[in-house]
Amino acid sequence: MEVAAAAAAASTPRHKVKKQINLFYCAECEELALKIAAASDAIQLQSINWRNFPDGFPNLFINNAHDIRGQHVAFLASFSSPAVIFEQISVIFALPKLFIASFTLVLPFFPTGSFERVEEEGDVATAFTLARVLSMIPKSRGGPTSVVIYDIHALQERFYFGDDVLPCFETGIPLLLQRLRQLPDADNITIAFPDDGAWKRFHKSLVNFPMVVCAKVREGDKRIVRIKEGNPEGRHVVIVDDLVQSGGTLRECQKVLAAHGAAKVSAYVTHAVFPNQSYDRFMTANSAGPGDQFAYFWITDSCPQTIKAINQQPPFEVLSLASSIADSLQI
C-alpha cells in the first residue's frame, strides 16, 4: 500500500511554486506596473522616491531596502529619453547590491535598437553602447541579472550584451494573434510586412496567414513603396512591424495596399515611439476619408508616454504587455 501510494504521488503533476516578486518601477511606468501586479498574485509593488537636488541631479531613495533582502526583485524601466536614463540606471545598479536573491530588469522597449549599424567611419552604434552599460549591472546573490526586452529591433543585438547579464527576448505577437482571433473577419486576414526586415523578423510567428511583402524602390529621386509579393485584394490586411517613428512607411504601405484592392488595412507595432506627436497623422478624426483610414492600429504599452498622449483615440487600441511581463518574471 505504501509503495502504491508513493508511486501515485510521484506520478501526480506538481504545480510549480511561483516566485514572489518585489516589483519596483520608474515614475512613468506606474500604470503598467499596476496592471502587472493585477495580473499575478505573486507580484508585490514596491516604491522609490524619485526626487532631485536643487542642481537637478537625482536624489533617489529605495523604500523598504532592508525588507527585500533575500527576496526576488525586478525593476520596470522606460528609457523614453536620455534625460531619465541616468536616474533609472542609478537605481538599477543599486538594487542588486541589497542582498537580494535575484534581479530582473524589464525594459520593454530598447530605445537605441535601430541605431545598430556603422555605415561609415564616425557613426556611433548607440545600441551597442546601451547594451554595454546594461551588461555592467552588478550581480545579485543569485547570479547575473536577467534583462527582459520585447521585440528588439535586430535579433543580432543579443550579441551586444556581455556574459554578465542574461538577455531574455520576448515578443508582443501573441497579443496580436489573440486580438485577430476576436475580429468578425478573422478568416479574411492577410499579414503585410513593410520591408524584408520585418518579414525576416516576424514571418515565422505568423505562418498561418497569407502574406504580402512590400519594398521601397527608387524611382528617379524618390523612394516609393511597392508590393514585392502577395495579393491583398479583398482582404483585411494587417501591416506588422516592431516599431513606428514618423509612420511615413506605414502610411505609404496603407496607400499601396488599398490601391491594390485591400478591403481594409490595419497595423500592429510593438513600440509606438511617435516622436513629435506624429501619431496625429493616423487619427481617424484627421483622415481625408474612408480610403485614407486604418481600420485598427494596435500598439502595446511599451512606450507609456505615447499611450497616455494617444488616450485610446481611434483607430488606436492598446494591447497591454502586463500579463506577458508577469509571466516573464517567473522564468
mmCIF file of C-alpha atoms in Angstrom:
data_model
loop_
_atom_site.group_PDB
_atom_site.id
_atom_site.type_symbol
_atom_site.label_atom_id
_atom_site.label_comp_id
_atom_site.label_asym_id
_atom_site.label_seq_id
_atom_site.Cartn_x
_atom_site.Cartn_y
_atom_site.Cartn_z
ATOM 1 C CA MET A 1 0.000 0.000 0.000
ATOM 2 C CA GLU A 2 2.772 2.398 0.947
ATOM 3 C CA VAL A 3 4.618 1.609 -2.285
ATOM 4 C CA ALA A 4 1.462 2.180 -4.338
ATOM 5 C CA ALA A 5 0.777 5.454 -2.560
ATOM 6 C CA ALA A 6 4.327 6.618 -3.164
ATOM 7 C CA ALA A 7 4.089 5.693 -6.834
ATOM 8 C CA ALA A 8 0.788 7.544 -7.177
ATOM 9 C CA ALA A 9 2.252 10.606 -5.501
ATOM 10 C CA ALA A 10 5.252 10.504 -7.828
ATOM 11 C CA SER A 11 3.004 10.375 -10.877
ATOM 12 C CA THR A 12 0.821 13.291 -9.745
ATOM 13 C CA PRO A 13 1.747 16.507 -11.600
ATOM 14 C CA ARG A 14 3.347 19.059 -9.351
ATOM 15 C CA HIS A 15 2.376 22.680 -9.658
ATOM 16 C CA LYS A 16 5.396 24.898 -9.936
ATOM 17 C CA VAL A 17 5.587 27.245 -6.986
ATOM 18 C CA LYS A 18 5.592 30.838 -8.179
ATOM 19 C CA LYS A 19 8.392 33.146 -7.177
ATOM 20 C CA GLN A 20 7.232 36.076 -5.098
ATOM 21 C CA ILE A 21 8.489 39.162 -6.897
ATOM 22 C CA ASN A 22 9.043 42.637 -5.485
ATOM 23 C CA LEU A 23 8.494 44.949 -8.439
ATOM 24 C CA PHE A 24 9.958 48.449 -8.441
ATOM 25 C CA TYR A 25 9.201 50.805 -11.322
ATOM 26 C CA CYS A 26 10.042 54.203 -12.772
ATOM 27 C CA ALA A 27 7.525 57.023 -12.446
ATOM 28 C CA GLU A 28 6.161 56.881 -15.991
ATOM 29 C CA CYS A 29 5.582 53.105 -15.763
ATOM 30 C CA GLU A 30 3.238 53.278 -12.775
ATOM 31 C CA GLU A 31 0.099 52.384 -14.746
ATOM 32 C CA LEU A 32 1.783 49.401 -16.420
ATOM 33 C CA ALA A 33 3.216 48.274 -13.068
ATOM 34 C CA LEU A 34 -0.274 48.301 -11.544
ATOM 35 C CA LYS A 35 -1.542 46.131 -14.416
ATOM 36 C CA ILE A 36 1.359 43.689 -13.974
ATOM 37 C CA ALA A 37 0.615 43.347 -10.262
ATOM 38 C CA ALA A 38 -3.076 42.822 -11.024
ATOM 39 C CA ALA A 39 -2.152 40.033 -13.458
ATOM 40 C CA SER A 40 -0.345 37.949 -10.818
ATOM 41 C CA ASP A 41 -0.781 37.371 -7.095
ATOM 42 C CA ALA A 42 2.960 36.632 -6.952
ATOM 43 C CA ILE A 43 3.932 40.260 -7.587
ATOM 44 C CA GLN A 44 4.083 42.934 -4.926
ATOM 45 C CA LEU A 45 4.714 46.530 -5.890
ATOM 46 C CA GLN A 46 7.471 48.469 -4.182
ATOM 47 C CA SER A 47 8.265 52.152 -4.456
ATOM 48 C CA ILE A 48 11.131 54.562 -4.998
ATOM 49 C CA ASN A 49 11.240 58.242 -4.113
ATOM 50 C CA TRP A 50 12.167 59.975 -7.372
ATOM 51 C CA ARG A 51 13.450 63.375 -6.284
ATOM 52 C CA ASN A 52 16.031 65.885 -7.452
ATOM 53 C CA PHE A 53 18.562 68.070 -5.737
ATOM 54 C CA PRO A 54 18.403 71.814 -6.426
ATOM 55 C CA ASP A 55 21.046 71.388 -9.164
ATOM 56 C CA GLY A 56 18.797 68.927 -10.991
ATOM 57 C CA PHE A 57 20.725 65.734 -10.283
ATOM 58 C CA PRO A 58 18.760 62.764 -8.899
ATOM 59 C CA ASN A 59 18.077 62.433 -5.169
ATOM 60 C CA LEU A 60 16.804 58.859 -5.002
ATOM 61 C CA PHE A 61 15.615 56.615 -2.182
ATOM 62 C CA ILE A 62 14.652 52.924 -2.402
ATOM 63 C CA ASN A 63 11.890 52.264 0.107
ATOM 64 C CA ASN A 64 11.921 49.034 2.157
ATOM 65 C CA ALA A 65 15.530 48.346 1.158
ATOM 66 C CA HIS A 66 16.142 46.210 4.269
ATOM 67 C CA ASP A 67 12.917 44.213 3.885
ATOM 68 C CA ILE A 68 13.740 42.931 0.381
ATOM 69 C CA ARG A 69 16.905 41.128 1.486
ATOM 70 C CA GLY A 70 16.843 37.516 0.332
ATOM 71 C CA GLN A 71 13.893 38.151 -1.995
ATOM 72 C CA HIS A 72 13.397 38.244 -5.752
ATOM 73 C CA VAL A 73 13.385 41.771 -7.135
ATOM 74 C CA ALA A 74 12.541 43.284 -10.515
ATOM 75 C CA PHE A 75 12.626 46.800 -11.910
ATOM 76 C CA LEU A 76 10.327 48.065 -14.681
ATOM 77 C CA ALA A 77 12.181 50.675 -16.726
ATOM 78 C CA SER A 78 11.334 53.097 -19.517
ATOM 79 C CA PHE A 79 14.236 54.801 -21.253
ATOM 80 C CA SER A 80 11.932 57.224 -23.040
ATOM 81 C CA SER A 81 14.554 59.972 -23.269
ATOM 82 C CA PRO A 82 18.218 60.465 -22.356
ATOM 83 C CA ALA A 83 17.081 62.734 -19.503
ATOM 84 C CA VAL A 84 15.573 59.862 -17.497
ATOM 85 C CA ILE A 85 18.117 57.143 -18.210
ATOM 86 C CA PHE A 86 20.715 58.198 -15.627
ATOM 87 C CA GLU A 87 18.352 58.172 -12.658
ATOM 88 C CA GLN A 88 16.997 54.762 -13.613
ATOM 89 C CA ILE A 89 20.470 53.329 -14.228
ATOM 90 C CA SER A 90 21.430 54.531 -10.753
ATOM 91 C CA VAL A 91 18.588 52.506 -9.216
ATOM 92 C CA ILE A 92 19.230 49.511 -11.488
ATOM 93 C CA PHE A 93 22.854 49.378 -10.309
ATOM 94 C CA ALA A 94 21.872 49.796 -6.647
ATOM 95 C CA LEU A 95 19.143 47.148 -6.316
ATOM 96 C CA PRO A 96 21.320 44.015 -6.868
ATOM 97 C CA LYS A 97 23.620 45.153 -4.053
ATOM 98 C CA LEU A 98 20.828 44.998 -1.455
ATOM 99 C CA PHE A 99 21.481 41.284 -0.776
ATOM 100 C CA ILE A 100 18.519 40.202 -2.910
ATOM 101 C CA ALA A 101 18.000 36.637 -4.149
ATOM 102 C CA SER A 102 17.768 37.605 -7.826
ATOM 103 C CA PHE A 103 17.320 40.665 -10.018
ATOM 104 C CA THR A 104 15.397 41.127 -13.261
ATOM 105 C CA LEU A 105 15.366 44.284 -15.342
ATOM 106 C CA VAL A 106 12.274 44.650 -17.528
ATOM 107 C CA LEU A 107 12.960 47.127 -20.330
ATOM 108 C CA PRO A 108 10.038 46.618 -22.736
ATOM 109 C CA PHE A 109 11.470 48.975 -25.360
ATOM 110 C CA PHE A 110 15.199 49.018 -26.099
ATOM 111 C CA PRO A 111 15.272 52.575 -27.469
ATOM 112 C CA THR A 112 18.561 52.625 -29.350
ATOM 113 C CA GLY A 113 17.843 49.336 -31.148
ATOM 114 C CA SER A 114 17.514 50.953 -34.574
ATOM 115 C CA PHE A 115 20.976 52.514 -34.279
ATOM 116 C CA GLU A 116 22.926 49.269 -34.505
ATOM 117 C CA ARG A 117 24.962 49.757 -37.697
ATOM 118 C CA VAL A 118 28.084 51.653 -38.631
ATOM 119 C CA GLU A 119 27.753 52.559 -42.292
ATOM 120 C CA GLU A 120 30.686 54.954 -42.447
ATOM 121 C CA GLU A 121 33.622 55.836 -40.257
ATOM 122 C CA GLY A 122 32.444 58.114 -37.490
ATOM 123 C CA ASP A 123 28.983 56.580 -36.988
ATOM 124 C CA VAL A 124 28.309 55.626 -33.367
ATOM 125 C CA ALA A 125 26.246 52.470 -32.820
ATOM 126 C CA THR A 126 24.437 53.570 -29.662
ATOM 127 C CA ALA A 127 22.607 50.226 -29.462
ATOM 128 C CA PHE A 128 25.958 48.670 -28.624
ATOM 129 C CA THR A 129 26.710 51.434 -26.103
ATOM 130 C CA LEU A 130 23.469 50.914 -24.163
ATOM 131 C CA ALA A 131 23.901 47.136 -24.239
ATOM 132 C CA ARG A 132 27.403 47.530 -22.778
ATOM 133 C CA VAL A 133 26.088 49.766 -19.990
ATOM 134 C CA LEU A 134 23.383 47.241 -19.073
ATOM 135 C CA SER A 135 25.954 44.430 -19.218
ATOM 136 C CA MET A 136 27.722 46.079 -16.270
ATOM 137 C CA ILE A 137 24.773 45.682 -13.876
ATOM 138 C CA PRO A 138 26.181 44.147 -10.678
ATOM 139 C CA LYS A 139 25.376 40.520 -9.893
ATOM 140 C CA SER A 140 22.888 39.778 -7.144
ATOM 141 C CA ARG A 141 23.332 36.923 -4.684
ATOM 142 C CA GLY A 142 21.532 34.708 -7.205
ATOM 143 C CA GLY A 143 23.895 35.490 -10.074
ATOM 144 C CA PRO A 144 23.636 37.576 -13.253
ATOM 145 C CA THR A 145 20.775 39.944 -13.918
ATOM 146 C CA SER A 146 18.047 38.872 -16.347
ATOM 147 C CA VAL A 147 17.159 41.613 -18.861
ATOM 148 C CA VAL A 148 13.703 41.260 -20.451
ATOM 149 C CA ILE A 149 13.225 43.150 -23.743
ATOM 150 C CA TYR A 150 10.314 42.997 -26.191
ATOM 151 C CA ASP A 151 10.812 42.825 -29.946
ATOM 152 C CA ILE A 152 14.294 44.269 -30.077
ATOM 153 C CA HIS A 153 14.853 45.869 -33.477
ATOM 154 C CA ALA A 154 17.505 43.463 -34.714
ATOM 155 C CA LEU A 155 17.974 39.961 -33.307
ATOM 156 C CA GLN A 156 21.749 40.149 -33.686
ATOM 157 C CA GLU A 157 21.741 42.776 -30.932
ATOM 158 C CA ARG A 158 21.582 39.938 -28.421
ATOM 159 C CA PHE A 159 25.311 39.567 -29.070
ATOM 160 C CA TYR A 160 25.924 43.162 -27.961
ATOM 161 C CA PHE A 161 25.303 42.122 -24.351
ATOM 162 C CA GLY A 162 28.153 40.784 -22.259
ATOM 163 C CA ASP A 163 28.271 37.496 -20.368
ATOM 164 C CA ASP A 164 27.439 39.132 -17.025
ATOM 165 C CA VAL A 165 23.738 39.575 -17.885
ATOM 166 C CA LEU A 166 21.142 37.194 -19.314
ATOM 167 C CA PRO A 167 19.093 38.856 -22.081
ATOM 168 C CA CYS A 168 15.592 37.419 -22.442
ATOM 169 C CA PHE A 169 13.911 38.454 -25.705
ATOM 170 C CA GLU A 170 10.117 38.350 -25.706
ATOM 171 C CA THR A 171 7.570 39.373 -28.328
ATOM 172 C CA GLY A 172 4.186 41.062 -28.452
ATOM 173 C CA ILE A 173 2.976 38.955 -31.396
ATOM 174 C CA PRO A 174 0.876 36.587 -29.198
ATOM 175 C CA LEU A 175 -1.157 39.641 -28.147
ATOM 176 C CA LEU A 176 -1.809 40.457 -31.796
ATOM 177 C CA LEU A 177 -2.810 36.869 -32.586
ATOM 178 C CA GLN A 178 -5.254 36.863 -29.693
ATOM 179 C CA ARG A 179 -6.834 40.102 -30.919
ATOM 180 C CA LEU A 180 -7.061 38.896 -34.530
ATOM 181 C CA ARG A 181 -8.994 35.829 -33.411
ATOM 182 C CA GLN A 182 -11.625 38.144 -31.926
ATOM 183 C CA LEU A 183 -12.314 40.012 -35.180
ATOM 184 C CA PRO A 184 -15.561 39.350 -37.086
ATOM 185 C CA ASP A 185 -13.487 38.853 -40.260
ATOM 186 C CA ALA A 186 -10.828 36.707 -38.579
ATOM 187 C CA ASP A 187 -10.932 34.255 -41.507
ATOM 188 C CA ASN A 188 -10.098 37.007 -44.010
ATOM 189 C CA ILE A 189 -6.830 38.311 -42.524
ATOM 190 C CA THR A 190 -3.655 38.771 -44.550
ATOM 191 C CA ILE A 191 -0.409 39.886 -42.916
ATOM 192 C CA ALA A 192 1.720 42.505 -44.661
ATOM 193 C CA PHE A 193 5.304 43.473 -43.944
ATOM 194 C CA PRO A 194 6.623 46.931 -44.878
ATOM 195 C CA ASP A 195 10.020 45.533 -45.870
ATOM 196 C CA ASP A 196 12.152 42.385 -45.934
ATOM 197 C CA GLY A 197 13.497 43.160 -42.477
ATOM 198 C CA ALA A 198 10.041 42.970 -40.898
ATOM 199 C CA TRP A 199 9.336 39.756 -42.828
ATOM 200 C CA LYS A 200 12.536 38.143 -41.544
ATOM 201 C CA ARG A 201 11.728 39.328 -38.017
ATOM 202 C CA PHE A 202 8.138 38.087 -37.747
ATOM 203 C CA HIS A 203 7.035 35.735 -40.525
ATOM 204 C CA LYS A 204 7.749 32.539 -38.579
ATOM 205 C CA SER A 205 5.276 33.648 -35.897
ATOM 206 C CA LEU A 206 2.563 34.310 -38.498
ATOM 207 C CA VAL A 207 2.858 31.339 -40.839
ATOM 208 C CA ASN A 208 -0.874 30.533 -40.711
ATOM 209 C CA PHE A 209 -1.788 33.717 -42.598
ATOM 210 C CA PRO A 210 -1.412 34.677 -46.262
ATOM 211 C CA MET A 211 1.343 37.262 -46.564
ATOM 212 C CA VAL A 212 2.182 40.362 -48.545
ATOM 213 C CA VAL A 213 5.706 41.767 -48.580
ATOM 214 C CA CYS A 214 6.289 45.395 -49.548
ATOM 215 C CA ALA A 215 9.546 47.058 -50.502
ATOM 216 C CA LYS A 216 10.884 50.534 -51.120
ATOM 217 C CA VAL A 217 12.112 51.075 -54.662
ATOM 218 C CA ARG A 218 13.805 54.063 -56.195
ATOM 219 C CA GLU A 219 12.073 55.965 -58.988
ATOM 220 C CA GLY A 220 14.182 58.926 -60.008
ATOM 221 C CA ASP A 221 14.937 60.899 -56.861
ATOM 222 C CA LYS A 222 12.122 59.294 -54.874
ATOM 223 C CA ARG A 223 11.833 56.072 -52.892
ATOM 224 C CA ILE A 224 8.328 54.683 -53.116
ATOM 225 C CA VAL A 225 6.609 51.617 -51.672
ATOM 226 C CA ARG A 226 5.678 48.761 -53.981
ATOM 227 C CA ILE A 227 4.210 45.300 -53.369
ATOM 228 C CA LYS A 228 7.017 42.800 -53.818
ATOM 229 C CA GLU A 229 4.939 39.633 -53.401
ATOM 230 C CA GLY A 230 1.442 38.591 -52.359
ATOM 231 C CA ASN A 231 -2.084 39.757 -53.194
ATOM 232 C CA PRO A 232 -4.118 41.978 -50.821
ATOM 233 C CA GLU A 233 -7.289 42.086 -52.962
ATOM 234 C CA GLY A 234 -10.473 41.721 -50.930
ATOM 235 C CA ARG A 235 -8.578 41.032 -47.715
ATOM 236 C CA HIS A 236 -8.307 42.714 -44.322
ATOM 237 C CA VAL A 237 -4.590 43.382 -44.421
ATOM 238 C CA VAL A 238 -2.660 43.912 -41.180
ATOM 239 C CA ILE A 239 0.757 45.561 -41.503
ATOM 240 C CA VAL A 240 3.177 44.215 -38.868
ATOM 241 C CA ASP A 241 6.423 45.817 -37.708
ATOM 242 C CA ASP A 242 8.411 46.147 -34.493
ATOM 243 C CA LEU A 243 8.170 49.923 -34.110
ATOM 244 C CA VAL A 244 6.902 53.125 -35.642
ATOM 245 C CA GLN A 245 8.603 56.518 -35.616
ATOM 246 C CA SER A 246 7.138 59.113 -38.012
ATOM 247 C CA GLY A 247 4.910 56.499 -39.626
ATOM 248 C CA GLY A 248 5.718 57.534 -43.184
ATOM 249 C CA THR A 249 6.417 53.993 -44.370
ATOM 250 C CA LEU A 250 3.222 52.637 -42.788
ATOM 251 C CA ARG A 251 1.221 55.365 -44.490
ATOM 252 C CA GLU A 252 2.728 54.545 -47.888
ATOM 253 C CA CYS A 253 2.070 50.827 -47.343
ATOM 254 C CA GLN A 254 -1.555 51.551 -46.497
ATOM 255 C CA LYS A 255 -1.998 53.537 -49.695
ATOM 256 C CA VAL A 256 -0.469 50.905 -51.974
ATOM 257 C CA LEU A 257 -2.422 48.072 -50.310
ATOM 258 C CA ALA A 258 -5.685 49.989 -50.679
ATOM 259 C CA ALA A 259 -4.843 50.751 -54.313
ATOM 260 C CA HIS A 260 -4.411 47.012 -54.936
ATOM 261 C CA GLY A 261 -7.868 46.203 -53.619
ATOM 262 C CA ALA A 262 -7.453 45.564 -49.877
ATOM 263 C CA ALA A 263 -10.900 45.647 -48.233
ATOM 264 C CA LYS A 264 -9.425 47.107 -45.018
ATOM 265 C CA VAL A 265 -5.949 47.960 -43.781
ATOM 266 C CA SER A 266 -4.857 47.812 -40.145
ATOM 267 C CA ALA A 267 -1.450 47.956 -38.450
ATOM 268 C CA TYR A 268 0.369 46.480 -35.479
ATOM 269 C CA VAL A 269 3.617 47.665 -33.905
ATOM 270 C CA THR A 270 5.005 46.654 -30.539
ATOM 271 C CA HIS A 271 6.643 50.021 -29.876
ATOM 272 C CA ALA A 272 4.705 53.193 -30.653
ATOM 273 C CA VAL A 273 7.511 55.755 -30.424
ATOM 274 C CA PHE A 274 5.819 58.523 -32.449
ATOM 275 C CA PRO A 275 8.198 61.469 -31.801
ATOM 276 C CA ASN A 276 6.798 64.979 -32.207
ATOM 277 C CA GLN A 277 3.192 63.768 -31.964
ATOM 278 C CA SER A 278 3.471 62.010 -35.313
ATOM 279 C CA TYR A 279 0.590 59.762 -34.230
ATOM 280 C CA ASP A 280 -1.737 62.627 -35.249
ATOM 281 C CA ARG A 281 -1.468 61.627 -38.916
ATOM 282 C CA PHE A 282 -3.137 58.292 -38.103
ATOM 283 C CA MET A 283 -6.063 59.621 -36.078
ATOM 284 C CA THR A 284 -9.405 58.742 -37.657
ATOM 285 C CA ALA A 285 -10.573 62.298 -36.998
ATOM 286 C CA ASN A 286 -7.675 63.649 -39.096
ATOM 287 C CA SER A 287 -8.088 61.322 -42.089
ATOM 288 C CA ALA A 288 -9.139 62.539 -45.511
ATOM 289 C CA GLY A 289 -11.838 59.858 -45.815
ATOM 290 C CA PRO A 290 -12.525 56.102 -45.540
ATOM 291 C CA GLY A 291 -9.850 55.239 -48.104
ATOM 292 C CA ASP A 292 -7.251 57.070 -46.028
ATOM 293 C CA GLN A 293 -8.063 55.380 -42.714
ATOM 294 C CA PHE A 294 -6.641 52.456 -40.800
ATOM 295 C CA ALA A 295 -9.393 50.164 -39.523
ATOM 296 C CA TYR A 296 -7.318 49.392 -36.412
ATOM 297 C CA PHE A 297 -3.894 50.436 -35.217
ATOM 298 C CA TRP A 298 -2.751 48.090 -32.455
ATOM 299 C CA ILE A 299 0.123 49.094 -30.174
ATOM 300 C CA THR A 300 1.424 47.848 -26.828
ATOM 301 C CA ASP A 301 2.116 49.886 -23.702
ATOM 302 C CA SER A 302 5.901 49.618 -24.051
ATOM 303 C CA CYS A 303 6.111 53.406 -24.529
ATOM 304 C CA PRO A 304 3.991 54.795 -21.653
ATOM 305 C CA GLN A 305 4.171 58.457 -22.616
ATOM 306 C CA THR A 306 2.799 57.734 -26.089
ATOM 307 C CA ILE A 307 -0.042 55.643 -24.643
ATOM 308 C CA LYS A 308 -1.034 58.484 -22.351
ATOM 309 C CA ALA A 309 -0.969 61.010 -25.208
ATOM 310 C CA ILE A 310 -2.982 58.848 -27.634
ATOM 311 C CA ASN A 311 -5.570 58.042 -24.941
ATOM 312 C CA GLN A 312 -7.207 55.207 -26.947
ATOM 313 C CA GLN A 313 -8.372 57.549 -29.725
ATOM 314 C CA PRO A 314 -9.436 55.662 -32.876
ATOM 315 C CA PRO A 315 -8.007 53.812 -34.654
ATOM 316 C CA PHE A 316 -5.580 53.052 -31.806
ATOM 317 C CA GLU A 317 -6.072 50.108 -29.442
ATOM 318 C CA VAL A 318 -3.596 49.219 -26.712
ATOM 319 C CA LEU A 319 -2.687 45.560 -26.230
ATOM 320 C CA SER A 320 -1.111 45.514 -22.781
ATOM 321 C CA LEU A 321 2.122 43.634 -22.105
ATOM 322 C CA ALA A 322 1.182 43.269 -18.437
ATOM 323 C CA SER A 323 0.308 39.546 -18.394
ATOM 324 C CA SER A 324 3.267 38.695 -20.612
ATOM 325 C CA ILE A 325 5.652 40.597 -18.326
ATOM 326 C CA ALA A 326 4.162 38.907 -15.250
ATOM 327 C CA ASP A 327 4.843 35.530 -16.882
ATOM 328 C CA SER A 328 8.378 36.522 -17.870
ATOM 329 C CA LEU A 329 9.190 37.328 -14.244
ATOM 330 C CA GLN A 330 8.608 33.652 -13.408
ATOM 331 C CA ILE A 331 11.274 32.400 -15.805
#
